[in-house]
Amino acid sequence: MHIMEGFLPSPWWQLWFIISAPFLIIGLYQLKRLFNEKRDTIPLLAVAGAFVFVLSSLKLPSVTGSCSHPTGTGLGAILFGPFVTSILGLIVLIYQALFLAHGGLTTLGANVFSMGIAGPLLAYGIYRGGMKVGLNIWVTVFLAAALADLFTYVVTSFQLALAFPAASGGIWASFLAFGTIFAITQVPLAIVEGVIIALVFKYIIAIRPDILVKLKVLSQSMVDRIRGSEA
Amino acid sequence: MENILDDYAHRNALRDVDTRLKLALGVGAILIGIFSTTPLSPLIIGLSMGVITVAIARIPFRLYIGLLAIPVSFAAMSGIVILFMTGGGDPLWTVTIFGFSFIMTTESLNLAVLVTCRTFGGMSSLFFISLTTPAVELFSVMRDLRLPKEFVDLSMLIYRYIFVLIGEAIAMHNAQVMRNGYSGFRRSIYAFSMLGAMLFIKAWEKGEALLVAMDARCYDGKLEVMEGERHLDPKGVVSVGCYLCFCSAITILCAGKNFF
């Protein structure tokens, strides 16, 4: 769910740029280090960015119809870590604004925060946490992708509520109102995205597990165990 | 996905106008719209940007109308919340749903109109940028702005691969549709995930091939791109300046004026 161009009034759109800035700077710093140390990851990062863009521009099979695009950033965060994903998210959001007319330029700061920073951080946290506790991998990936998607929309509602607080009940009442109205499309969407990303993960493990091992997403022993239990 | 606006940007009538001028016009209009406290000036910006895009840049009218439909669902949903949640002024209309009463007041109506007009003005200005400026030209502007070169390089590579992957995705999607891939909800989920996973693997293999190709051409972490000479057309600068001044004047003169 992107906030459209011109929707956020004046103090807020600048504020979200400022809030997003430290995360993007960390991401840029990590990117710079990648460019210097492990040059061979750059083309892979580029195709991953393109992949996130294409995935998020595909129409999801959805129950409710409108705005049914996956965010794809959950998968990015699991694979590349949250900060580099925030840079990918920034680039993808600029392209979405320019090529697909989703989102906008002044609202870019707010959208980067909800889609590129908040969601991926949560997805990454859930994935690493779930792996540590030894939760079933499909459940972990499902939770990471679905909750990241949900969290993105919760943050968006919060951003809108801050900008347009209700007359009675203030920010909280307005947050509930935005949250409820977006929940109609976003909750089924988050579940669908969770299922799909889990299945995508399954297919990747089945065909090219070496990619995941190389990115240190899974250890070789984990891959063997998963493939063993499948067979 | 069918409407990659970049395709149109490559063959619009303003293709040869300097990129900086087009960006100044689009971004300037967006900023005037967002700082405006009256719905009048974003409305004028929205309409005039639409006219400029369709009449001067010769973008097909039907495509443009279709594009305007994209932000409508978001604007409508959020507009309703603003309409009934914010307050102030005299109550105009009260609805009761599930025992909660929602009140629409003059000020909430004004705010909803203002925000909708701003979105309309902003989206039209954004459409102007996306429909007249090919992304390739944005990269040189990004470099002029001294953005980190890692960021610009990564953007260029991503840009290149978007089109490669879209081609792959369309081919795979067609193949799946021919095999009844999307004939039901359950099947759609499976087909879509398979598409996503195969796309990722294909993307990865392309990335590995790209690495070899770039190494073979002595890639040392810097992409050099040839850029043609650019000059600003004085007539264009004057007209863009006049347009922005006119919009600013309306914004300042009508500050705070509302329709209701």
Coordinates of C-alpha atoms in Angstrom, one line a residue:
Chain A
M1 CA 0.0 0.0 0.0
H2 CA 1.7 3.2 -1.2
I3 CA 0.8 6.6 -0.1
M4 CA 0.0 8.6 -3.3
E5 CA 1.8 11.8 -4.4
G6 CA 0.5 14.9 -2.6
F7 CA -1.4 13.1 0.1
L8 CA 0.9 13.8 3.0
P9 CA 0.7 17.5 4.1
S10 CA 3.7 19.6 4.8
P11 CA 5.5 18.8 8.1
W12 CA 5.0 15.1 7.7
W13 CA 6.5 14.3 4.3
Q14 CA 9.7 16.0 5.2
L15 CA 9.7 14.3 8.6
W16 CA 9.5 10.8 7.1
F17 CA 12.5 11.6 4.8
I18 CA 14.5 12.6 7.9
I19 CA 13.4 9.4 9.8
S20 CA 14.3 7.2 6.9
A21 CA 17.7 8.8 6.3
P22 CA 19.8 7.1 9.0
F23 CA 18.6 3.6 7.8
L24 CA 19.4 4.5 4.2
I25 CA 22.8 5.9 5.2
I26 CA 23.6 2.6 6.9
G27 CA 22.4 0.7 3.8
L28 CA 24.5 2.9 1.6
Y29 CA 27.5 2.4 3.8
Q30 CA 27.1 -1.4 3.6
L31 CA 26.6 -1.1 -0.1
K32 CA 29.8 0.8 -0.5
R33 CA 31.6 -1.9 1.5
L34 CA 30.1 -4.6 -0.8
F35 CA 31.3 -2.7 -3.9
N36 CA 34.8 -2.6 -2.5
E37 CA 35.2 -6.0 -0.9
K38 CA 32.8 -8.4 -2.6
R39 CA 32.4 -7.1 -6.1
D40 CA 30.8 -10.3 -7.3
T41 CA 27.6 -9.6 -5.2
I42 CA 26.8 -6.4 -7.1
P43 CA 25.3 -7.9 -10.2
L44 CA 23.4 -10.3 -8.0
L45 CA 22.1 -7.4 -5.9
A46 CA 21.0 -5.6 -9.1
V47 CA 19.0 -8.6 -10.4
A48 CA 17.5 -9.0 -7.0
G49 CA 16.4 -5.4 -7.1
A50 CA 14.9 -5.9 -10.5
F51 CA 13.2 -9.1 -9.2
V52 CA 11.6 -7.2 -6.3
F53 CA 10.3 -4.6 -8.8
V54 CA 8.9 -7.2 -11.2
L55 CA 7.4 -9.3 -8.4
S56 CA 5.7 -6.2 -6.9
S57 CA 4.3 -5.2 -10.3
L58 CA 2.7 -8.6 -10.9
K59 CA -0.9 -8.9 -10.0
L60 CA -1.5 -11.3 -7.1
P61 CA -4.4 -13.8 -7.2
S62 CA -6.5 -12.0 -4.7
V63 CA -9.9 -12.2 -3.2
T64 CA -10.9 -8.6 -2.9
G65 CA -9.5 -7.3 -6.2
S66 CA -8.0 -3.9 -5.9
C67 CA -4.4 -3.0 -5.1
S68 CA -3.3 -6.7 -5.0
H69 CA 0.4 -6.4 -5.5
P70 CA 3.0 -8.2 -3.3
T71 CA 5.6 -6.1 -1.6
G72 CA 8.4 -8.6 -2.2
T73 CA 10.7 -6.8 0.2
G74 CA 10.2 -9.5 2.8
L75 CA 12.0 -12.0 0.6
G76 CA 14.7 -9.3 -0.1
A77 CA 15.2 -8.8 3.7
I78 CA 15.6 -12.6 4.3
L79 CA 18.1 -12.9 1.5
F80 CA 20.2 -9.7 1.8
G81 CA 19.6 -8.3 5.2
P82 CA 17.4 -5.3 6.1
F83 CA 19.7 -2.3 5.4
V84 CA 20.7 -3.3 1.9
T85 CA 17.0 -4.1 1.2
S86 CA 16.1 -0.5 2.3
I87 CA 18.3 0.7 -0.6
L88 CA 16.8 -1.8 -3.0
G89 CA 13.4 -0.6 -1.7
L90 CA 14.3 3.0 -2.3
I91 CA 15.3 2.3 -5.9
V92 CA 12.3 0.1 -6.5
L93 CA 9.9 2.7 -5.1
I94 CA 11.4 5.4 -7.3
Y95 CA 10.9 3.2 -10.4
Q96 CA 7.3 2.3 -9.2
A97 CA 6.5 6.0 -8.9
L98 CA 8.0 6.8 -12.3
F99 CA 7.0 3.7 -14.4
L100 CA 3.8 2.4 -12.8
A101 CA 2.4 5.6 -11.2
H102 CA 2.3 3.9 -7.7
G103 CA 3.3 6.2 -4.9
G104 CA 5.0 9.5 -5.4
L105 CA 8.1 11.6 -5.0
T106 CA 7.2 13.7 -1.9
T107 CA 5.7 10.7 -0.2
L108 CA 8.8 8.6 -1.0
G109 CA 10.2 9.1 2.5
A110 CA 7.1 7.8 4.1
N111 CA 6.8 4.9 1.7
V112 CA 10.5 3.9 2.0
F113 CA 10.0 3.8 5.8
S114 CA 6.9 1.6 5.7
M115 CA 7.9 -0.7 2.8
G116 CA 11.7 -0.5 2.7
I117 CA 12.6 -0.2 6.4
A118 CA 9.8 -1.2 8.8
G119 CA 8.7 -4.3 6.9
P120 CA 12.1 -5.7 6.0
L121 CA 13.4 -5.2 9.6
L122 CA 10.5 -7.1 11.0
A123 CA 10.9 -9.9 8.3
Y124 CA 14.6 -10.2 9.0
G125 CA 14.0 -10.3 12.8
I126 CA 11.3 -13.0 12.5
Y127 CA 13.4 -15.1 10.1
R128 CA 16.5 -15.0 12.3
G129 CA 14.5 -15.4 15.5
G130 CA 12.5 -18.3 14.1
M131 CA 15.7 -20.1 12.8
K132 CA 17.3 -19.7 16.2
V133 CA 14.4 -21.1 18.1
G134 CA 14.2 -24.0 15.6
L135 CA 10.7 -23.2 14.3
N136 CA 9.7 -25.0 11.1
I137 CA 11.2 -23.2 8.2
W138 CA 8.0 -22.9 6.1
V139 CA 6.2 -21.4 9.1
T140 CA 9.0 -19.0 9.7
V141 CA 9.1 -17.8 6.1
F142 CA 5.4 -17.6 6.0
L143 CA 5.3 -15.5 9.2
A144 CA 8.2 -13.3 8.1
A145 CA 6.6 -12.4 4.7
A146 CA 3.0 -12.2 6.0
L147 CA 3.8 -10.1 9.1
A148 CA 6.2 -7.9 7.1
D149 CA 3.4 -7.2 4.7
L150 CA 0.9 -6.5 7.5
F151 CA 3.3 -4.4 9.4
T152 CA 3.9 -2.3 6.3
Y153 CA 0.3 -1.5 6.1
V154 CA 0.0 -0.8 9.9
V155 CA 2.9 1.7 9.6
T156 CA 1.2 3.3 6.6
S157 CA -2.1 3.7 8.5
F158 CA -0.1 5.1 11.4
Q159 CA 1.6 7.6 9.1
L160 CA -1.7 8.7 7.7
A161 CA -3.2 8.9 11.2
L162 CA -0.4 11.1 12.4
A163 CA -1.0 13.5 9.5
F164 CA -4.8 13.5 9.8
P165 CA -5.7 13.0 13.5
A166 CA -9.4 12.5 14.4
A167 CA -11.4 15.3 16.0
S168 CA -12.5 13.1 18.8
G169 CA -10.0 10.4 19.9
G170 CA -7.1 12.0 18.1
I171 CA -4.4 9.9 16.4
W172 CA -5.5 6.6 17.9
A173 CA -9.1 6.8 16.6
S174 CA -7.8 7.9 13.2
F175 CA -5.3 5.1 13.2
L176 CA -8.1 2.6 13.8
A177 CA -10.2 4.1 11.1
F178 CA -7.4 4.0 8.5
G179 CA -6.4 0.5 9.7
T180 CA -9.9 -0.9 9.4
I181 CA -10.5 0.4 6.0
F182 CA -7.2 -0.9 4.6
A183 CA -7.5 -4.2 6.4
I184 CA -10.3 -5.1 3.9
T185 CA -7.7 -5.5 1.2
Q186 CA -4.5 -5.9 3.1
V187 CA -5.2 -8.8 5.5
P188 CA -6.1 -11.4 2.8
L189 CA -3.2 -10.0 0.7
A190 CA -0.7 -10.5 3.6
I191 CA -1.8 -14.1 4.0
V192 CA -1.6 -14.7 0.2
E193 CA 1.9 -13.1 0.1
G194 CA 3.0 -15.2 3.1
V195 CA 1.9 -18.5 1.4
I196 CA 3.5 -17.4 -1.9
I197 CA 6.8 -16.4 -0.5
A198 CA 7.0 -19.7 1.5
L199 CA 6.3 -21.6 -1.7
V200 CA 8.9 -19.6 -3.6
F201 CA 11.4 -20.5 -0.9
K202 CA 10.4 -24.1 -1.2
Y203 CA 11.0 -24.1 -5.0
I204 CA 14.3 -22.3 -4.6
I205 CA 15.5 -24.9 -2.0
A206 CA 14.4 -27.7 -4.4
I207 CA 16.3 -26.3 -7.4
R208 CA 19.1 -24.0 -6.4
P209 CA 19.8 -24.5 -2.6
D210 CA 23.4 -23.3 -3.2
I211 CA 22.2 -19.7 -3.7
L212 CA 20.8 -19.7 -0.2
V213 CA 23.9 -21.3 1.3
K214 CA 26.1 -18.7 -0.4
L215 CA 24.0 -15.9 1.0
K216 CA 24.2 -17.5 4.4
V217 CA 20.5 -17.7 4.6
L218 CA 20.6 -21.4 5.3
S219 CA 23.5 -23.7 6.3
Q220 CA 24.3 -26.7 4.1
S221 CA 23.2 -29.0 6.9
M222 CA 19.8 -27.3 7.1
V223 CA 19.4 -27.6 3.4
D224 CA 20.2 -31.4 3.6
R225 CA 17.8 -31.8 6.4
I226 CA 15.0 -30.0 4.6
R227 CA 15.5 -31.8 1.4
G228 CA 15.8 -35.1 3.3
S229 CA 12.5 -34.6 5.1
E230 CA 10.9 -33.7 1.8
A231 CA 12.0 -36.8 0.0
Chain B
M1 CA 2.6 -4.3 -15.7
E2 CA 1.4 -3.6 -19.2
N3 CA 1.8 0.1 -18.7
I4 CA 5.5 0.6 -18.3
L5 CA 5.4 4.4 -18.7
D6 CA 9.0 4.5 -19.7
D7 CA 8.0 3.1 -23.2
Y8 CA 5.9 6.2 -23.8
A9 CA 8.6 8.5 -22.4
H10 CA 10.9 7.4 -25.2
R11 CA 8.5 8.6 -27.9
N12 CA 6.7 11.6 -26.5
A13 CA 6.8 14.9 -28.3
L14 CA 8.9 16.5 -25.6
R15 CA 11.6 13.8 -25.8
D16 CA 14.3 16.3 -26.9
V17 CA 13.6 19.0 -24.4
D18 CA 16.4 19.2 -21.7
T19 CA 15.8 16.8 -18.8
R20 CA 16.5 19.4 -16.2
L21 CA 13.8 21.7 -17.6
K22 CA 11.2 18.9 -17.5
L23 CA 12.2 17.9 -14.0
A24 CA 12.1 21.5 -12.8
L25 CA 8.6 21.8 -14.2
G26 CA 7.3 18.6 -12.7
V27 CA 9.0 18.8 -9.3
G28 CA 8.2 22.5 -9.0
A29 CA 4.5 21.9 -9.7
I30 CA 4.5 19.0 -7.1
L31 CA 6.0 21.3 -4.5
I32 CA 3.7 24.2 -5.1
G33 CA 0.8 21.8 -4.9
I34 CA 1.9 20.3 -1.6
F35 CA 2.5 23.6 0.1
S36 CA -0.8 25.1 -1.1
T37 CA -3.5 25.7 1.5
T38 CA -6.2 26.2 -1.1
P39 CA -7.6 23.4 -3.2
L40 CA -7.7 25.8 -6.2
S41 CA -4.0 25.8 -7.2
P42 CA -3.5 22.0 -7.1
L43 CA -6.7 21.7 -9.1
I44 CA -5.3 24.1 -11.7
I45 CA -1.9 22.4 -11.7
G46 CA -3.6 19.0 -12.1
L47 CA -5.7 20.1 -15.0
S48 CA -2.9 22.1 -16.8
M49 CA -0.4 19.3 -16.3
G50 CA -2.9 17.0 -17.9
V51 CA -3.3 19.3 -20.9
I52 CA 0.4 19.7 -21.2
T53 CA 1.0 15.9 -21.1
V54 CA -1.8 15.1 -23.6
A55 CA -1.7 18.1 -25.9
I56 CA 2.0 19.1 -26.0
A57 CA 3.7 15.8 -25.2
R58 CA 1.1 13.9 -27.3
I59 CA 0.5 11.1 -24.8
P60 CA -2.7 9.2 -25.9
F61 CA -5.7 10.5 -24.0
R62 CA -7.1 7.1 -23.1
L63 CA -3.9 6.0 -21.6
Y64 CA -3.8 9.1 -19.5
I65 CA -7.4 8.6 -18.2
G66 CA -6.5 5.0 -17.3
L67 CA -3.5 6.2 -15.4
L68 CA -5.6 8.6 -13.4
A69 CA -7.7 5.6 -12.2
I70 CA -4.7 4.1 -10.3
P71 CA -4.6 6.6 -7.4
V72 CA -8.4 6.8 -7.3
S73 CA -9.0 3.8 -5.0
F74 CA -6.4 4.9 -2.6
A75 CA -7.6 8.5 -2.6
A76 CA -11.3 7.5 -2.2
M77 CA -10.6 5.1 0.8
S78 CA -8.4 7.6 2.6
G79 CA -10.6 10.5 1.7
I80 CA -13.6 8.8 3.4
V81 CA -11.6 8.5 6.6
I82 CA -10.6 12.1 6.6
L83 CA -14.2 13.1 5.8
F84 CA -15.6 11.5 8.8
M85 CA -12.8 11.5 11.3
T86 CA -11.4 15.0 11.3
G87 CA -13.6 17.7 12.6
G88 CA -14.2 21.4 13.2
G89 CA -16.8 23.8 11.8
D90 CA -20.5 23.1 11.4
P91 CA -21.8 19.5 11.1
L92 CA -23.2 18.8 7.7
W93 CA -24.2 15.2 7.7
T94 CA -24.3 12.4 10.2
V95 CA -24.3 8.7 9.5
T96 CA -24.7 6.0 12.1
I97 CA -23.1 2.6 11.5
F98 CA -23.1 -0.1 14.2
G99 CA -24.1 2.4 16.8
F100 CA -21.2 4.7 16.1
S101 CA -22.2 8.0 14.6
F102 CA -19.8 9.6 12.1
I103 CA -20.1 13.3 11.5
M104 CA -19.1 15.1 8.4
T105 CA -18.4 18.8 9.1
T106 CA -17.5 21.8 6.9
E107 CA -13.9 21.7 7.9
S108 CA -13.5 18.0 7.4
L109 CA -15.1 18.3 4.0
N110 CA -12.7 21.1 3.1
L111 CA -9.7 19.1 4.3
A112 CA -10.9 16.1 2.2
V113 CA -11.3 18.3 -0.9
L114 CA -7.9 19.9 -0.3
V115 CA -6.1 16.5 0.1
T116 CA -7.9 15.0 -2.9
C117 CA -7.0 18.0 -5.1
R118 CA -3.3 17.9 -3.9
T119 CA -3.2 14.2 -4.8
F120 CA -4.7 15.0 -8.2
G121 CA -2.2 17.8 -8.8
G122 CA 0.7 15.8 -7.5
M123 CA -0.2 12.7 -9.5
S124 CA -0.6 14.7 -12.7
S125 CA 2.8 16.3 -12.2
L126 CA 4.3 12.9 -11.5
F127 CA 2.7 11.5 -14.7
F128 CA 4.2 14.4 -16.6
I129 CA 7.7 13.5 -15.4
S130 CA 7.2 9.7 -16.0
L131 CA 5.7 10.2 -19.5
T132 CA 8.2 12.7 -20.8
T133 CA 11.5 11.8 -19.2
P134 CA 13.1 8.4 -20.0
A135 CA 14.9 6.9 -17.0
V136 CA 18.1 6.8 -18.9
E137 CA 18.3 10.6 -18.8
L138 CA 17.5 10.6 -15.1
F139 CA 20.8 8.9 -14.4
S140 CA 22.8 11.8 -15.7
V141 CA 20.8 14.2 -13.5
M142 CA 21.3 11.8 -10.6
R143 CA 25.1 12.1 -11.2
D144 CA 24.9 15.9 -11.5
L145 CA 23.2 15.9 -8.1
R146 CA 26.3 14.1 -6.8
L147 CA 24.4 11.1 -5.5
P148 CA 26.7 8.3 -4.4
K149 CA 28.0 6.5 -7.5
E150 CA 27.3 3.1 -6.0
F151 CA 23.6 4.1 -5.8
V152 CA 23.5 5.4 -9.4
D153 CA 25.3 2.3 -10.7
L154 CA 23.0 0.0 -8.8
S155 CA 20.0 1.9 -10.2
M156 CA 21.2 1.6 -13.7
L157 CA 21.8 -2.2 -13.4
I158 CA 18.4 -2.6 -11.8
Y159 CA 16.8 -0.6 -14.6
R160 CA 18.5 -2.8 -17.2
Y161 CA 17.3 -6.0 -15.6
I162 CA 13.7 -4.9 -15.0
F163 CA 13.1 -5.2 -18.7
V164 CA 14.9 -8.5 -19.0
L165 CA 12.9 -10.0 -16.2
I166 CA 9.6 -8.6 -17.3
G167 CA 10.1 -10.3 -20.6
E168 CA 10.8 -13.6 -18.8
A169 CA 7.8 -13.1 -16.5
I170 CA 5.5 -12.5 -19.4
A171 CA 6.7 -15.6 -21.3
M172 CA 6.4 -17.8 -18.2
H173 CA 3.0 -16.4 -17.4
N174 CA 1.7 -17.1 -20.9
A175 CA 3.1 -20.7 -20.7
Q176 CA 1.3 -21.2 -17.4
V177 CA -2.0 -19.7 -18.6
M178 CA -1.9 -22.1 -21.6
R179 CA -1.6 -25.0 -19.2
N180 CA -4.6 -23.8 -17.1
G181 CA -2.2 -22.4 -14.5
Y182 CA -4.6 -19.7 -13.2
S183 CA -7.9 -21.5 -13.5
G184 CA -8.8 -21.4 -9.8
F185 CA -7.7 -19.7 -6.7
R186 CA -5.6 -22.6 -5.4
R187 CA -3.9 -23.2 -8.7
S188 CA -3.3 -19.5 -9.0
I189 CA -1.4 -19.5 -5.7
Y190 CA 0.7 -22.4 -6.8
A191 CA 1.3 -21.0 -10.3
F192 CA 2.2 -17.6 -9.0
S193 CA 4.7 -19.0 -6.5
M194 CA 6.3 -21.1 -9.1
L195 CA 6.6 -18.1 -11.4
G196 CA 8.2 -16.1 -8.5
A197 CA 10.7 -18.8 -7.7
M198 CA 11.7 -19.5 -11.3
L199 CA 12.0 -15.8 -11.9
F200 CA 14.3 -15.5 -8.9
I201 CA 16.4 -18.4 -10.1
K202 CA 16.5 -17.0 -13.7
A203 CA 17.4 -13.6 -12.3
W204 CA 20.2 -15.2 -10.3
E205 CA 21.7 -17.0 -13.3
K206 CA 21.5 -13.8 -15.3
G207 CA 23.4 -12.1 -12.5
E208 CA 26.1 -14.7 -12.6
A209 CA 26.4 -14.3 -16.4
L210 CA 26.5 -10.5 -16.0
L211 CA 29.4 -10.9 -13.6
V212 CA 31.4 -12.9 -16.1
A213 CA 30.5 -10.4 -18.8
M214 CA 31.5 -7.4 -16.7
D215 CA 34.8 -9.0 -15.6
A216 CA 35.6 -9.8 -19.2
R217 CA 35.3 -6.1 -20.0
C218 CA 37.6 -5.1 -17.1
Y219 CA 34.8 -3.8 -14.7
D220 CA 36.5 -2.1 -11.8
G221 CA 33.6 -0.8 -9.9
K222 CA 32.7 2.1 -12.1
L223 CA 30.3 2.3 -15.0
E224 CA 31.3 5.0 -17.5
V225 CA 28.5 6.3 -19.7
M226 CA 28.8 8.6 -22.6
E227 CA 26.7 11.6 -22.4
G228 CA 25.8 14.0 -25.2
E229 CA 26.0 17.7 -24.9
R230 CA 23.0 19.4 -23.4
H231 CA 21.8 23.0 -23.6
L232 CA 18.9 24.8 -22.2
D233 CA 16.4 26.4 -24.6
P234 CA 15.8 30.0 -23.4
K235 CA 12.2 29.9 -24.6
G236 CA 11.5 26.8 -22.6
V237 CA 13.2 28.2 -19.4
V238 CA 11.0 31.3 -19.7
S239 CA 7.8 29.4 -20.2
V240 CA 8.5 27.0 -17.4
G241 CA 9.4 30.0 -15.1
C242 CA 6.2 31.8 -16.1
Y243 CA 4.0 28.7 -15.4
L244 CA 5.6 28.1 -12.0
C245 CA 5.2 31.8 -11.1
F246 CA 1.6 31.8 -12.1
C247 CA 0.9 28.7 -10.0
S248 CA 2.7 30.2 -7.0
A249 CA 0.8 33.5 -7.4
I250 CA -2.5 31.6 -7.2
T251 CA -1.3 29.7 -4.2
I252 CA -0.3 32.8 -2.4
L253 CA -3.3 35.0 -3.4
C254 CA -5.9 32.4 -2.6
A255 CA -4.1 31.0 0.5
G256 CA -6.6 29.4 2.9
K257 CA -9.6 29.9 0.6
N258 CA -12.0 26.9 0.5
F259 CA -14.9 25.8 -1.6
F260 CA -17.3 25.2 1.2

